[in-house]
Amino acid sequence: MNKIGRKKFFISLTTVAAGFIAYISFPFFRKKASVPAMKNKIEVKINPLAVSREKIGKKNVG
Amino acid sequence: MSDKKTEQSENISAQKKDPDYWRSFRELYNDPDFVKASHNEFKEGVKDDFNPEKLSNLSRRKFLALLGASAALAGAGCEDYRDKGEIISYNQKPENLTIGKPAYYASTCNSCPSACGILVKTREGRPIKIDGNPDHPVNKGKICAKGQASILNLYDPERIKEPLKNDNGNFRSISWDQADNEIRKALNWAGEKQIAIVTHSVFSPTQKKLLDLFKEKYSSARIYSYELFDENLRNSAWQKCYGTDQFPVIKWNKAKVIVSLEGDFLGTDGNKIENARLFAEGRDVNNTKSFNRLYVVEGNLSLTGINADYRLRVNPSLMYEFSLTILGELKKNGLPGINDRFSVYTADRFNSKYGLNKKYFSLLIDDLIANRGSSIIYCGKTLPEEVHTVVNYLNDILGNTDLYSETEKPKQHHRLADDKQLSELVSDINQGKVSVLLNIGANPVYHFPSKYDFGKVISKVSTVVSLTERENETSVLSDYVLPVNHMLESWGDAETREGIFSLQQPVISPIHNTRQAEAILLNWLSDESYSDKAYHNFLMKNWEDKIFPTLSVAADFSKFWVAALHDGVVTGKSVINKPNPFNQDLLFNLPEPVQNDGYTLVLKESAFIGDGRFASNGFLQELPHPVSKITWDNYAAISKTTAEELGVDNNDVIEINSGEMKLQIPVLVQPGSSDKTLTIELGYGRTTAGIVGTGVGFNANKFLKKKNQFILNDITISRAGFSYKLVSTQEHYAFDKGLTKDIEKKRGIIREGTLDEYLKNPDFLYEHGRHELESVYNSHPYTGVKWGMSIDLNKCLGCGECIIACNVENNIPVVGKDQVDAGREMMWLRIDRYYSGSVEEPKVSTQPMLCQHCDQAPCENVCPVVATNHSPDGLNQMIYNRCVGTRYCSNNCPYKVRRFNFFNFRDHYRNGLQEAEEISLMYNPEVTVRSRGVMEKCTFCIQRISEARAEAIRENRDVRGSDVQTACQEACPTDAIHFGDINNEKEEFYNYRNHKLGYYVLEELNIHPNVTYIAKLRNTHPEKIS
């Protein structure tokens, strides 16, 4: 089996690394910035004063 | 359309005794393009973007290289996969919340003035579905399409998220404190100058109290409560006729004969959910004695019109003379007490002037006389006041007033503004008498009559403040835009019927930096700093002081409050004053009818987006119109004769001129339209309605010259000389005309008869026997539960509420107009609409069509990867991650109910709008969100079946058919859909499954569908009218 040259190995490694960095930093999804709040992180909070119930349950009043 | 086609149509009608169903003119006239297209299984263009030829000339070496590179990139790219989710358990679990189990909250919908009671389903704190509150006495567990689709408004990524201030045309974010301080100053500086509050209907007693307090503090404040479509004309006529302020509630279920004059009481005329339920009680095949008979007299085919037993085409501008003609004919037929002056209005006279189907009209008169006391004549809310007066009189002399409810009375907390009040507002602004204009959820620039030119007028007000969820035509002209909570984030209450109080509670804390509109006003009244709980406390206090004492409740208020929030609705007493006798003097002041030979423009409320408030809701924009099946547009609906007169056809653009106003709008030739009548739905043509609603359709509001004038006669029409494509789902899935000419008739897709036929021979549907075919497959023994559905076509109105319920429940994406045009709409449930009879006076049949879950499903046999297969309980199921997207199953499905994801529509539609973080909160976690390349279809709500099964196991019993309600079934306002166990004789569903009127669509294919349709019975007179 042919051994890969030390120089060729590092060139390949550097090329792959450069390619990967280029890929992850390329703005493939920049267009989505046109939709407002795409990046918003939403926090869901339940209102503690609301009263939950069963879907079908007995009425409490009347 | 040519004369040849007209002749062809007449020949077709003349030759046929039985109905020949057709879906569009192109189908009726065998349009070559339609015929050519129908030889293809799918619509032209459906496979665009997927041309395999473009993938040719790929060498083996290149293919492998690409494969390797793709794998490497995919490996690297997956670290940020779009569906990456985080599952983190609660450190502190909220009370009453079980992970994986939904919690329900009763609340009140404020999508329209009906203010129905709702039940909101939440999962882990996220509201995911809105249904009706079964305990609410008016809507009884059902809710309309708008109410259901308003869940999308909560998660709309385009909601305004913080207060904005207009800085010379640029809006910049400001803090709530800054906004409050600056607006408080403006209010205080108003002094003697008017503070105008423009809002929609006030149906909340607590909001009314708040507005009263506001007027106490700011004595120059005036409230202008308005609706684009209101009941003012009806109520005003009622007031004059009987002296009481509100038109009563009609007991539709007690009516044997219903006559509707330009009234869409099953559609856009308001209170549709209750009306539909009560009407459908008179369409019960298990109680044929209660069958009602519906006459509809209208200019354009409405949802009510398509459900008519008899329908008369009358130009709406002639409805006044038509109502007088009913009066004249009743007198002629001996009905006592009618003044002689009405004798001149005869059917012959009307016929000679305008044309009339005299046979139907004479049946109508006979029925009214024969059913005195148990019939009702209903007048559409857009008709002039004098028609309402005549209709009130007709009901009075026929003794039909017993059909007005004695127990329920509509309640209006603030009288809606009429044209006079709006004129005063505009005049005051022009004279510089208005200092502050507060728009609370209102959009007057879009809604107010064109003569006011409110967009310009508004600039004369020093401080304009809009309290709104999202940008609109008024907010962009405002000085301050304050974002308000969605109804699911708000406290509130409603009393739309006297003594019926419903509560609104926030089922989620505000998602953005928004405040409740009422809380904002309350804060301006107070000197204290803002508190989230302030309006909640105000609401509680008002209930404790004003409402609680009127109820006979033994418990103390704090207990009552929690119980009332739990129930969502409490009922007290309603005092209904007996109306005075009919004011006969009115009859002598009635105007003479005006002759109209020209064109009439009729403006109507949109079937789904209302007055335009829901224009930014993709679910509603994409929902096909119940009659025309057009999506994403409005149009001018005209008759075939009128189209020929104007020399136009579908999609041709016409220019309508009325005074200084003109509008270019495409034409839709609508069977059943009266001649010389153009009908346009309002709510479209919004200029500021976000990425979804802006620019959809055409704004005909400009023809509203004054409030409540929806019928115009001073119009001229010309051809614009170009066309605009309207997209309809009507012809989708029509295929292979050559083999299946008259497929609907020959193959019994639609089966119907008359009530009389059924009573004489209950087996009439199977007079010629059933299809008994041998199968090459052994039938599978289903020993346990086997799921099935029945759809009663007598009760199905074709309203489309079920479609929205299905969309929300099953995470079905909106795809946009271009994709609907390519036949790629994703709705699992569609409502097919067939015409029969003549173009001028068609009969209409509707049929919900969904996966039939066939026992011998043809889709299953052809799937190369067994992605679609059968469950032991009879479901035809999909395994999404096994599907490779061959679409063989769709090709082989005779019902064309399978939907293919040609794109990842979350990403594709409107620049990735549906991939926004907020939208993903709306998804039902029990239903997989499908991506590109996957086939999908109705699952019979398998997630609900699984939930019921888990519950049954927990209770150590077998699951029962009645344990499960599908989303469409739950939403159907008329209970036309039943679901259950085919094998369980004790269930209600079993009776429908084995009903004498039950049939399977395409039964002869021997694929054993599990959806049973109950054939429609028309309650026509015994002689058959074809």
mmCIF file with all atom_site columns, C-alpha atoms in Angstrom, chain B residues 304-361:
data_model
loop_
_atom_site.group_PDB
_atom_site.id
_atom_site.type_symbol
_atom_site.label_atom_id
_atom_site.label_alt_id
_atom_site.label_comp_id
_atom_site.label_asym_id
_atom_site.label_entity_id
_atom_site.label_seq_id
_atom_site.pdbx_PDB_ins_code
_atom_site.Cartn_x
_atom_site.Cartn_y
_atom_site.Cartn_z
_atom_site.occupancy
_atom_site.B_iso_or_equiv
_atom_site.pdbx_formal_charge
_atom_site.auth_seq_id
_atom_site.auth_comp_id
_atom_site.auth_asym_id
_atom_site.auth_atom_id
_atom_site.pdbx_PDB_model_num
ATOM 1  C CA . THR B 1 304 ? -77.239  28.769 2.839   1.00 0.00 ? 304 THR B CA 1
ATOM 2  C CA . GLY B 1 305 ? -78.259  28.739 -0.821  1.00 0.00 ? 305 GLY B CA 1
ATOM 3  C CA . ILE B 1 306 ? -76.395  25.519 -1.549  1.00 0.00 ? 306 ILE B CA 1
ATOM 4  C CA . ASN B 1 307 ? -78.409  23.828 1.187   1.00 0.00 ? 307 ASN B CA 1
ATOM 5  C CA . ALA B 1 308 ? -81.772  25.000 -0.126  1.00 0.00 ? 308 ALA B CA 1
ATOM 6  C CA . ASP B 1 309 ? -84.546  22.644 -1.158  1.00 0.00 ? 309 ASP B CA 1
ATOM 7  C CA . TYR B 1 310 ? -85.837  25.355 -3.458  1.00 0.00 ? 310 TYR B CA 1
ATOM 8  C CA . ARG B 1 311 ? -83.775  28.299 -4.583  1.00 0.00 ? 311 ARG B CA 1
ATOM 9  C CA . LEU B 1 312 ? -84.993  31.351 -6.457  1.00 0.00 ? 312 LEU B CA 1
ATOM 10 C CA . ARG B 1 313 ? -82.598  33.691 -8.228  1.00 0.00 ? 313 ARG B CA 1
ATOM 11 C CA . VAL B 1 314 ? -83.542  37.281 -7.513  1.00 0.00 ? 314 VAL B CA 1
ATOM 12 C CA . ASN B 1 315 ? -81.374  40.354 -7.852  1.00 0.00 ? 315 ASN B CA 1
ATOM 13 C CA . PRO B 1 316 ? -80.808  41.610 -4.261  1.00 0.00 ? 316 PRO B CA 1
ATOM 14 C CA . SER B 1 317 ? -81.794  45.154 -5.223  1.00 0.00 ? 317 SER B CA 1
ATOM 15 C CA . LEU B 1 318 ? -85.260  43.748 -6.014  1.00 0.00 ? 318 LEU B CA 1
ATOM 16 C CA . MET B 1 319 ? -85.662  42.010 -2.685  1.00 0.00 ? 319 MET B CA 1
ATOM 17 C CA . TYR B 1 320 ? -87.924  44.749 -1.332  1.00 0.00 ? 320 TYR B CA 1
ATOM 18 C CA . GLU B 1 321 ? -90.388  44.310 -4.168  1.00 0.00 ? 321 GLU B CA 1
ATOM 19 C CA . PHE B 1 322 ? -90.046  40.554 -3.797  1.00 0.00 ? 322 PHE B CA 1
ATOM 20 C CA . SER B 1 323 ? -90.998  40.753 -0.129  1.00 0.00 ? 323 SER B CA 1
ATOM 21 C CA . LEU B 1 324 ? -94.007  42.887 -1.035  1.00 0.00 ? 324 LEU B CA 1
ATOM 22 C CA . THR B 1 325 ? -94.903  40.292 -3.654  1.00 0.00 ? 325 THR B CA 1
ATOM 23 C CA . ILE B 1 326 ? -95.009  37.614 -0.951  1.00 0.00 ? 326 ILE B CA 1
ATOM 24 C CA . LEU B 1 327 ? -97.345  39.897 0.968   1.00 0.00 ? 327 LEU B CA 1
ATOM 25 C CA . GLY B 1 328 ? -99.513  40.486 -2.103  1.00 0.00 ? 328 GLY B CA 1
ATOM 26 C CA . GLU B 1 329 ? -99.739  36.794 -2.929  1.00 0.00 ? 329 GLU B CA 1
ATOM 27 C CA . LEU B 1 330 ? -100.603 35.873 0.659   1.00 0.00 ? 330 LEU B CA 1
ATOM 28 C CA . LYS B 1 331 ? -103.456 38.339 0.487   1.00 0.00 ? 331 LYS B CA 1
ATOM 29 C CA . LYS B 1 332 ? -104.527 36.936 -2.847  1.00 0.00 ? 332 LYS B CA 1
ATOM 30 C CA . ASN B 1 333 ? -104.543 33.477 -1.286  1.00 0.00 ? 333 ASN B CA 1
ATOM 31 C CA . GLY B 1 334 ? -106.885 34.584 1.453   1.00 0.00 ? 334 GLY B CA 1
ATOM 32 C CA . LEU B 1 335 ? -104.611 35.369 4.377   1.00 0.00 ? 335 LEU B CA 1
ATOM 33 C CA . PRO B 1 336 ? -106.646 37.809 6.489   1.00 0.00 ? 336 PRO B CA 1
ATOM 34 C CA . GLY B 1 337 ? -105.483 41.144 7.868   1.00 0.00 ? 337 GLY B CA 1
ATOM 35 C CA . ILE B 1 338 ? -103.368 42.351 4.972   1.00 0.00 ? 338 ILE B CA 1
ATOM 36 C CA . ASN B 1 339 ? -103.993 45.842 3.733   1.00 0.00 ? 339 ASN B CA 1
ATOM 37 C CA . ASP B 1 340 ? -105.491 46.213 0.248   1.00 0.00 ? 340 ASP B CA 1
ATOM 38 C CA . ARG B 1 341 ? -102.620 48.394 -0.936  1.00 0.00 ? 341 ARG B CA 1
ATOM 39 C CA . PHE B 1 342 ? -100.428 45.291 -1.181  1.00 0.00 ? 342 PHE B CA 1
ATOM 40 C CA . SER B 1 343 ? -102.781 43.556 -3.608  1.00 0.00 ? 343 SER B CA 1
ATOM 41 C CA . VAL B 1 344 ? -100.979 45.096 -6.553  1.00 0.00 ? 344 VAL B CA 1
ATOM 42 C CA . TYR B 1 345 ? -97.797  43.175 -5.826  1.00 0.00 ? 345 TYR B CA 1
ATOM 43 C CA . THR B 1 346 ? -98.424  39.889 -7.565  1.00 0.00 ? 346 THR B CA 1
ATOM 44 C CA . ALA B 1 347 ? -96.167  37.142 -8.820  1.00 0.00 ? 347 ALA B CA 1
ATOM 45 C CA . ASP B 1 348 ? -97.306  37.895 -12.370 1.00 0.00 ? 348 ASP B CA 1
ATOM 46 C CA . ARG B 1 349 ? -96.292  41.524 -12.029 1.00 0.00 ? 349 ARG B CA 1
ATOM 47 C CA . PHE B 1 350 ? -92.874  40.605 -10.604 1.00 0.00 ? 350 PHE B CA 1
ATOM 48 C CA . ASN B 1 351 ? -92.424  37.948 -13.273 1.00 0.00 ? 351 ASN B CA 1
ATOM 49 C CA . SER B 1 352 ? -93.292  40.311 -16.091 1.00 0.00 ? 352 SER B CA 1
ATOM 50 C CA . LYS B 1 353 ? -90.851  42.932 -14.824 1.00 0.00 ? 353 LYS B CA 1
ATOM 51 C CA . TYR B 1 354 ? -87.904  40.840 -13.753 1.00 0.00 ? 354 TYR B CA 1
ATOM 52 C CA . GLY B 1 355 ? -88.636  37.171 -14.320 1.00 0.00 ? 355 GLY B CA 1
ATOM 53 C CA . LEU B 1 356 ? -89.483  34.683 -11.596 1.00 0.00 ? 356 LEU B CA 1
ATOM 54 C CA . ASN B 1 357 ? -89.616  30.931 -11.178 1.00 0.00 ? 357 ASN B CA 1
ATOM 55 C CA . LYS B 1 358 ? -93.364  30.969 -10.663 1.00 0.00 ? 358 LYS B CA 1
ATOM 56 C CA . LYS B 1 359 ? -93.626  27.295 -9.855  1.00 0.00 ? 359 LYS B CA 1
ATOM 57 C CA . TYR B 1 360 ? -91.219  27.551 -6.938  1.00 0.00 ? 360 TYR B CA 1
ATOM 58 C CA . PHE B 1 361 ? -92.781  30.830 -5.842  1.00 0.00 ? 361 PHE B CA 1
#
